[in-house]
Amino acid sequence: MADIPEEAIVEEKFLAATGPGGQNVNKVATAVQLRVDVFRLGLPVHAYQRLKVLAGTRLTAAGELLITARRFRTQEANRADARERLSELIDKAHERQAKRIRTKPSKAAKARRVDAKKGRGAVKAGRAKVQFD
């Protein structure tokens, strides 16, 4: 799990949550909105590029990542959930994609493809109008 530096966390705001909780939801702000400065995370270039793709619309133009956690009924649980999700996102961003090794079809495969095309062409040519000379 990725270690998140405290200086990267810009703001941690508590909001009124939706969902389960009864009247407590209306009274207590339990949802957490975590705002993180991606540049202060000190990510390598490849991880930053991948994080931009993974974050999508959660990444602002100012380079801040917004994570909102409202799954649980308590602030502590939602705070832990937001940090856990941020950590998972950073871990996923560090994973490098395997390079694709380009391959080309063999001569036999090319010949089979051409033969199949000729066969289909012959079938279609057989459907043409018959001309009597």
mmCIF file of C-alpha atoms in Angstrom:
data_model
loop_
_atom_site.group_PDB
_atom_site.id
_atom_site.type_symbol
_atom_site.label_atom_id
_atom_site.label_comp_id
_atom_site.label_asym_id
_atom_site.label_seq_id
_atom_site.Cartn_x
_atom_site.Cartn_y
_atom_site.Cartn_z
ATOM 1 C CA MET A 1 0.000 0.000 0.000
ATOM 2 C CA ALA A 2 1.347 3.413 -0.967
ATOM 3 C CA ASP A 3 2.415 5.784 1.784
ATOM 4 C CA ILE A 4 0.749 9.180 1.337
ATOM 5 C CA PRO A 5 2.826 12.184 2.464
ATOM 6 C CA GLU A 6 0.847 14.540 4.732
ATOM 7 C CA GLU A 7 2.033 17.646 2.806
ATOM 8 C CA ALA A 8 0.268 16.279 -0.303
ATOM 9 C CA ILE A 9 -3.140 16.436 1.394
ATOM 10 C CA VAL A 10 -4.486 19.902 0.694
ATOM 11 C CA GLU A 11 -7.850 19.651 2.406
ATOM 12 C CA GLU A 12 -10.055 17.197 4.228
ATOM 13 C CA LYS A 13 -13.636 18.434 4.365
ATOM 14 C CA PHE A 14 -16.651 16.777 5.972
ATOM 15 C CA LEU A 15 -19.960 16.940 4.127
ATOM 16 C CA ALA A 16 -23.510 15.828 4.798
ATOM 17 C CA ALA A 17 -23.735 12.280 3.523
ATOM 18 C CA THR A 18 -26.547 10.491 1.739
ATOM 19 C CA GLY A 19 -27.714 6.933 2.187
ATOM 20 C CA PRO A 20 -28.124 4.839 5.341
ATOM 21 C CA GLY A 21 -28.101 6.472 8.754
ATOM 22 C CA GLY A 22 -31.663 7.624 9.365
ATOM 23 C CA GLN A 23 -32.029 11.046 10.981
ATOM 24 C CA ASN A 24 -28.320 10.990 11.811
ATOM 25 C CA VAL A 25 -27.570 11.692 8.122
ATOM 26 C CA ASN A 26 -29.464 14.974 8.339
ATOM 27 C CA LYS A 27 -27.653 16.110 11.497
ATOM 28 C CA VAL A 28 -24.029 14.977 11.187
ATOM 29 C CA ALA A 29 -21.527 15.631 8.387
ATOM 30 C CA THR A 30 -19.946 12.188 8.009
ATOM 31 C CA ALA A 31 -18.927 12.089 4.336
ATOM 32 C CA VAL A 32 -15.299 12.996 3.656
ATOM 33 C CA GLN A 33 -13.983 14.909 0.654
ATOM 34 C CA LEU A 34 -10.231 14.452 0.412
ATOM 35 C CA ARG A 35 -8.351 16.922 -1.805
ATOM 36 C CA VAL A 36 -4.786 15.879 -2.706
ATOM 37 C CA ASP A 37 -2.123 17.770 -4.662
ATOM 38 C CA VAL A 38 -0.803 15.186 -7.148
ATOM 39 C CA PHE A 39 2.425 17.100 -7.757
ATOM 40 C CA ARG A 40 3.399 16.832 -4.083
ATOM 41 C CA LEU A 41 3.041 13.033 -4.167
ATOM 42 C CA GLY A 42 6.416 12.818 -5.910
ATOM 43 C CA LEU A 43 5.306 10.285 -8.506
ATOM 44 C CA PRO A 44 7.531 9.185 -11.394
ATOM 45 C CA VAL A 45 6.436 10.407 -14.841
ATOM 46 C CA HIS A 46 4.919 7.075 -15.932
ATOM 47 C CA ALA A 47 2.898 6.819 -12.692
ATOM 48 C CA TYR A 48 1.673 10.416 -13.018
ATOM 49 C CA GLN A 49 0.517 9.815 -16.604
ATOM 50 C CA ARG A 50 -1.334 6.648 -15.578
ATOM 51 C CA LEU A 51 -2.848 8.392 -12.540
ATOM 52 C CA LYS A 52 -4.268 11.078 -14.829
ATOM 53 C CA VAL A 53 -5.988 8.374 -16.889
ATOM 54 C CA LEU A 54 -7.242 6.416 -13.867
ATOM 55 C CA ALA A 55 -8.506 9.488 -12.010
ATOM 56 C CA GLY A 56 -10.425 10.857 -14.997
ATOM 57 C CA THR A 57 -12.810 13.628 -13.932
ATOM 58 C CA ARG A 58 -11.716 13.397 -10.283
ATOM 59 C CA LEU A 59 -8.514 15.254 -11.259
ATOM 60 C CA THR A 60 -8.930 19.038 -11.474
ATOM 61 C CA ALA A 61 -7.124 21.388 -13.845
ATOM 62 C CA ALA A 62 -5.077 22.643 -10.872
ATOM 63 C CA GLY A 63 -3.688 19.137 -10.376
ATOM 64 C CA GLU A 64 -5.794 18.251 -7.355
ATOM 65 C CA LEU A 65 -7.370 14.835 -6.948
ATOM 66 C CA LEU A 66 -10.797 14.768 -5.278
ATOM 67 C CA ILE A 67 -11.907 11.610 -3.483
ATOM 68 C CA THR A 68 -15.306 11.544 -1.774
ATOM 69 C CA ALA A 69 -16.046 8.753 0.695
ATOM 70 C CA ARG A 70 -19.542 8.365 2.099
ATOM 71 C CA ARG A 71 -19.893 4.598 2.406
ATOM 72 C CA PHE A 72 -19.849 4.446 6.212
ATOM 73 C CA ARG A 73 -21.760 6.118 9.042
ATOM 74 C CA THR A 74 -18.790 7.627 10.876
ATOM 75 C CA GLN A 75 -16.249 10.276 9.938
ATOM 76 C CA GLU A 76 -13.340 8.068 11.006
ATOM 77 C CA ALA A 77 -14.425 5.152 8.821
ATOM 78 C CA ASN A 78 -15.023 7.433 5.820
ATOM 79 C CA ARG A 79 -11.663 9.160 6.355
ATOM 80 C CA ALA A 80 -9.914 5.771 6.414
ATOM 81 C CA ASP A 81 -11.881 4.682 3.330
ATOM 82 C CA ALA A 82 -10.879 7.830 1.388
ATOM 83 C CA ARG A 83 -7.198 7.356 2.253
ATOM 84 C CA GLU A 84 -7.401 3.658 1.379
ATOM 85 C CA ARG A 85 -8.936 4.468 -2.019
ATOM 86 C CA LEU A 86 -6.256 7.098 -2.674
ATOM 87 C CA SER A 87 -3.562 4.582 -1.773
ATOM 88 C CA GLU A 88 -5.071 1.947 -4.095
ATOM 89 C CA LEU A 89 -5.230 4.495 -6.922
ATOM 90 C CA ILE A 90 -1.560 5.387 -6.442
ATOM 91 C CA ASP A 91 -0.595 1.688 -6.323
ATOM 92 C CA LYS A 92 -2.503 1.051 -9.542
ATOM 93 C CA ALA A 93 -0.798 4.050 -11.174
ATOM 94 C CA HIS A 94 2.643 2.584 -10.373
ATOM 95 C CA GLU A 95 1.865 -0.669 -12.233
ATOM 96 C CA ARG A 96 3.531 -0.634 -15.619
ATOM 97 C CA GLN A 97 1.650 -1.981 -18.618
ATOM 98 C CA ALA A 98 3.355 -4.926 -20.317
ATOM 99 C CA LYS A 99 4.785 -3.920 -23.669
ATOM 100 C CA ARG A 100 3.019 -5.544 -26.579
ATOM 101 C CA ILE A 101 5.269 -7.657 -28.749
ATOM 102 C CA ARG A 102 4.240 -7.170 -32.358
ATOM 103 C CA THR A 103 3.887 -10.363 -34.324
ATOM 104 C CA LYS A 104 3.148 -10.948 -37.973
ATOM 105 C CA PRO A 105 1.154 -13.753 -39.546
ATOM 106 C CA SER A 106 3.049 -16.680 -41.060
ATOM 107 C CA LYS A 107 3.102 -17.341 -44.821
ATOM 108 C CA ALA A 108 0.769 -20.311 -44.322
ATOM 109 C CA ALA A 109 -1.723 -18.136 -42.402
ATOM 110 C CA LYS A 110 -1.630 -15.514 -45.174
ATOM 111 C CA ALA A 111 -2.193 -18.230 -47.805
ATOM 112 C CA ARG A 112 -5.149 -19.659 -45.834
ATOM 113 C CA ARG A 113 -6.672 -16.177 -45.589
ATOM 114 C CA VAL A 114 -6.311 -15.575 -49.345
ATOM 115 C CA ASP A 115 -7.742 -19.030 -50.138
ATOM 116 C CA ALA A 116 -10.744 -18.340 -47.891
ATOM 117 C CA LYS A 117 -11.323 -15.004 -49.642
ATOM 118 C CA LYS A 118 -11.126 -16.665 -53.053
ATOM 119 C CA GLY A 119 -13.580 -19.329 -51.893
ATOM 120 C CA ARG A 120 -16.064 -16.702 -50.728
ATOM 121 C CA GLY A 121 -15.606 -14.840 -54.028
ATOM 122 C CA ALA A 122 -16.370 -18.058 -55.952
ATOM 123 C CA VAL A 123 -19.548 -18.610 -53.909
ATOM 124 C CA LYS A 124 -20.687 -15.071 -54.625
ATOM 125 C CA ALA A 125 -19.789 -15.361 -58.315
ATOM 126 C CA GLY A 126 -22.007 -18.471 -58.460
ATOM 127 C CA ARG A 127 -24.971 -16.334 -57.413
ATOM 128 C CA ALA A 128 -24.649 -14.061 -60.460
ATOM 129 C CA LYS A 129 -27.214 -14.195 -63.287
ATOM 130 C CA VAL A 130 -26.576 -17.014 -65.693
ATOM 131 C CA GLN A 131 -26.029 -15.877 -69.289
ATOM 132 C CA PHE A 132 -26.926 -18.271 -72.147
ATOM 133 C CA ASP A 133 -24.828 -17.638 -75.251
#
